[in-house]
């Protein structure tokens, strides 16, 4: 029997077929999960609907994670259709372009607010809205996506590094709050992958070149590497793991 047969999941963060969230959605669907996918704006709705059409009975809903109203409506719509939820994948992140081009010291108050709101606070809001649905299933699983820029300086990553540090701390606090409800909260810290969000970071491809040279595995990670690690963290094999940031980066973080 498939590992996720009878399970339902919410996937937030699909922009196109290169999105890490889409790779995870495909892996979860292939393992038998029924999924709700979201789009943040009309501009991306068609992309998400086209991808969703390749899945079995998907639910496609709007959700700008900066909007509490949309998050609440999302929770209600999923409850009405699925009557509960087994897992949530949070793959939303954003920082205004200037913040990824200018020196970090020039980070604006508004740029900081937006980056932290969309990329970190949204995990808390999304988790809170879906806790009752996961409780209805006797427990659940929340997974988010982060990057080593939370701990170390990567040129041009700037305020996203601060947002990822807040995101990772939120993983630990949420794990502590929700463990008694049998809800686990974890993150994957992925190595650099060429996606829409990544292309917003100036000179991103040079980061990938460095990884290829420096990682113990002498390669970059690909979407499938992250998706398979996500299946582990969302599945029963990781039942003893929560509050964890799992490095899926070909070992880059271990190097001096
Ligand atoms: N690509 C990498 O190298 C890499 C490495 C480590 C971590 N990550 C993280 O993985 C996650 C997914 O990014 P990706 O690389 O797949 O790129 P992506 O551009 O495909 O995904 C980012 C998603 O965030 C969504 N988003 C932005 N603002 C939003 C909002 N207000 N409401 C809802 N959704 C919103 C976008 O629509 C997009 O779908 C991000 O958290 C990113 O920081 C990426």
XYZ file of N, CA, C and O and ligand atoms in Angstrom, residues 13-16 19-21 40 44 63-66 91-94 118 145-147 157 160 164 190-193 195-198 204, ligand 1:
176
model
N 3.135 27.293 -2.010
C 4.438 27.725 -2.523
C 4.769 27.242 -3.920
O 5.929 27.235 -4.315
N 3.731 26.854 -4.674
C 3.997 26.452 -6.064
C 3.843 27.676 -6.969
O 2.804 28.331 -6.978
N 4.919 27.971 -7.724
C 4.841 29.031 -8.731
C 4.848 28.418 -10.123
O 4.132 28.859 -11.022
N 5.650 27.378 -10.302
C 5.784 26.726 -11.614
C 6.379 25.330 -11.431
O 6.583 24.893 -10.298
N 9.319 24.732 -9.035
C 9.189 25.013 -7.594
C 9.485 23.770 -6.760
O 9.017 22.666 -7.085
N 10.224 23.980 -5.669
C 10.494 22.854 -4.762
C 9.167 22.280 -4.243
O 8.992 21.072 -4.129
N 8.206 23.168 -3.972
C 6.906 22.710 -3.459
C 6.191 21.800 -4.462
O 5.481 20.878 -4.061
N -0.914 32.415 -4.926
C -0.938 33.652 -4.147
C -1.616 34.822 -4.842
O -1.982 35.798 -4.189
N -0.542 33.923 -10.916
C 0.011 32.563 -10.850
C -1.068 31.481 -10.853
O -0.767 30.292 -10.890
N -4.420 31.721 -1.835
C -3.883 32.075 -0.520
C -2.636 32.936 -0.644
O -1.553 32.455 -0.960
N -2.838 34.221 -0.379
C -1.712 35.130 -0.172
C -1.389 34.999 1.309
O -2.213 35.362 2.155
N -0.222 34.497 1.630
C 0.079 34.218 3.043
C 0.255 35.485 3.878
O 0.408 35.403 5.101
N 0.239 36.644 3.227
C 0.283 37.895 3.993
C -1.113 38.310 4.460
O -1.260 39.332 5.133
N 6.037 26.534 1.607
C 7.177 26.831 0.726
C 7.083 28.233 0.166
O 7.486 28.473 -0.972
N 6.544 29.147 0.949
C 6.394 30.539 0.489
C 7.539 31.386 1.023
O 7.916 31.278 2.193
N 8.093 32.214 0.166
C 9.135 33.152 0.588
C 9.160 34.315 -0.384
O 8.911 34.136 -1.582
N 9.465 35.493 0.153
C 9.559 36.676 -0.719
C 10.332 37.786 -0.011
O 10.158 38.004 1.186
N 6.095 37.573 4.962
C 5.766 36.532 3.975
C 6.582 35.259 4.202
O 6.073 34.148 4.030
N 10.640 25.193 4.328
C 11.884 25.143 3.554
C 12.756 26.331 3.913
O 12.295 27.476 3.890
N 14.010 26.047 4.249
C 14.894 27.123 4.663
C 16.231 27.011 3.953
O 16.428 26.137 3.114
N 17.149 27.928 4.312
C 18.464 27.944 3.660
C 19.526 28.353 4.674
O 19.258 29.123 5.614
N 22.083 37.461 -0.224
C 20.928 36.787 0.386
C 20.263 37.722 1.406
O 19.052 37.696 1.598
N 16.778 37.957 3.459
C 16.214 36.600 3.453
C 16.909 35.735 4.497
O 16.292 34.830 5.069
N 15.006 33.725 7.291
C 15.167 32.269 7.484
C 15.574 31.949 8.926
O 15.195 30.905 9.459
N 17.681 23.379 2.244
C 18.105 22.834 0.947
C 19.317 23.576 0.408
O 19.471 24.792 0.621
N 20.149 22.869 -0.313
C 21.205 23.519 -1.079
C 20.583 24.316 -2.214
O 19.383 24.180 -2.487
N 21.362 25.162 -2.887
C 20.787 26.023 -3.927
C 20.269 25.250 -5.139
O 20.942 24.365 -5.655
N 19.053 25.594 -5.553
C 18.403 24.967 -6.713
C 17.859 26.097 -7.581
O 17.311 27.074 -7.060
N 15.448 27.973 -9.146
C 13.992 28.173 -9.169
C 13.732 29.665 -9.364
O 14.658 30.471 -9.340
N 12.446 30.001 -9.470
C 12.069 31.406 -9.650
C 12.596 32.269 -8.497
O 13.205 33.322 -8.723
N 12.374 31.815 -7.268
C 12.814 32.587 -6.101
C 14.342 32.737 -6.121
O 14.870 33.814 -5.850
N 15.031 31.664 -6.458
C 16.497 31.696 -6.435
C 17.034 32.666 -7.484
O 18.038 33.345 -7.257
N 23.203 34.312 -8.338
C 22.836 33.040 -7.715
C 23.620 31.872 -8.319
O 24.036 30.952 -7.600
N 15.791 27.404 -4.584
C 16.694 27.354 -3.618
O 17.892 27.398 -3.862
C 16.251 27.237 -2.183
C 17.158 26.774 -1.221
C 16.749 26.675 0.108
C 15.465 27.040 0.445
N 14.595 27.493 -0.509
C 13.241 27.863 -0.100
O 12.315 27.016 -0.724
C 11.039 27.661 -0.730
C 10.441 27.537 -2.120
O 11.184 28.325 -3.021
P 11.601 27.841 -4.474
O 13.071 27.914 -4.548
O 10.901 26.572 -4.814
O 11.084 29.038 -5.406
P 9.615 29.365 -5.978
O 9.732 30.760 -6.510
O 9.210 28.331 -6.929
O 8.699 29.317 -4.701
C 8.499 30.421 -3.833
C 7.014 30.525 -3.667
O 6.656 31.519 -2.715
C 5.408 32.005 -3.150
N 5.023 33.258 -2.504
C 5.691 34.445 -2.540
N 4.940 35.376 -1.903
C 3.812 34.758 -1.474
C 2.663 35.182 -0.763
N 2.510 36.455 -0.367
N 1.683 34.278 -0.498
C 1.817 32.994 -0.889
N 2.881 32.520 -1.552
C 3.861 33.414 -1.843
C 5.601 32.178 -4.648
O 4.349 32.289 -5.303
C 6.317 30.894 -4.990
O 5.385 29.907 -5.317
C 11.300 29.082 -0.274
O 11.024 29.187 1.100
C 12.789 29.240 -0.498
O 13.358 30.245 0.320
C 14.968 27.583 -1.812
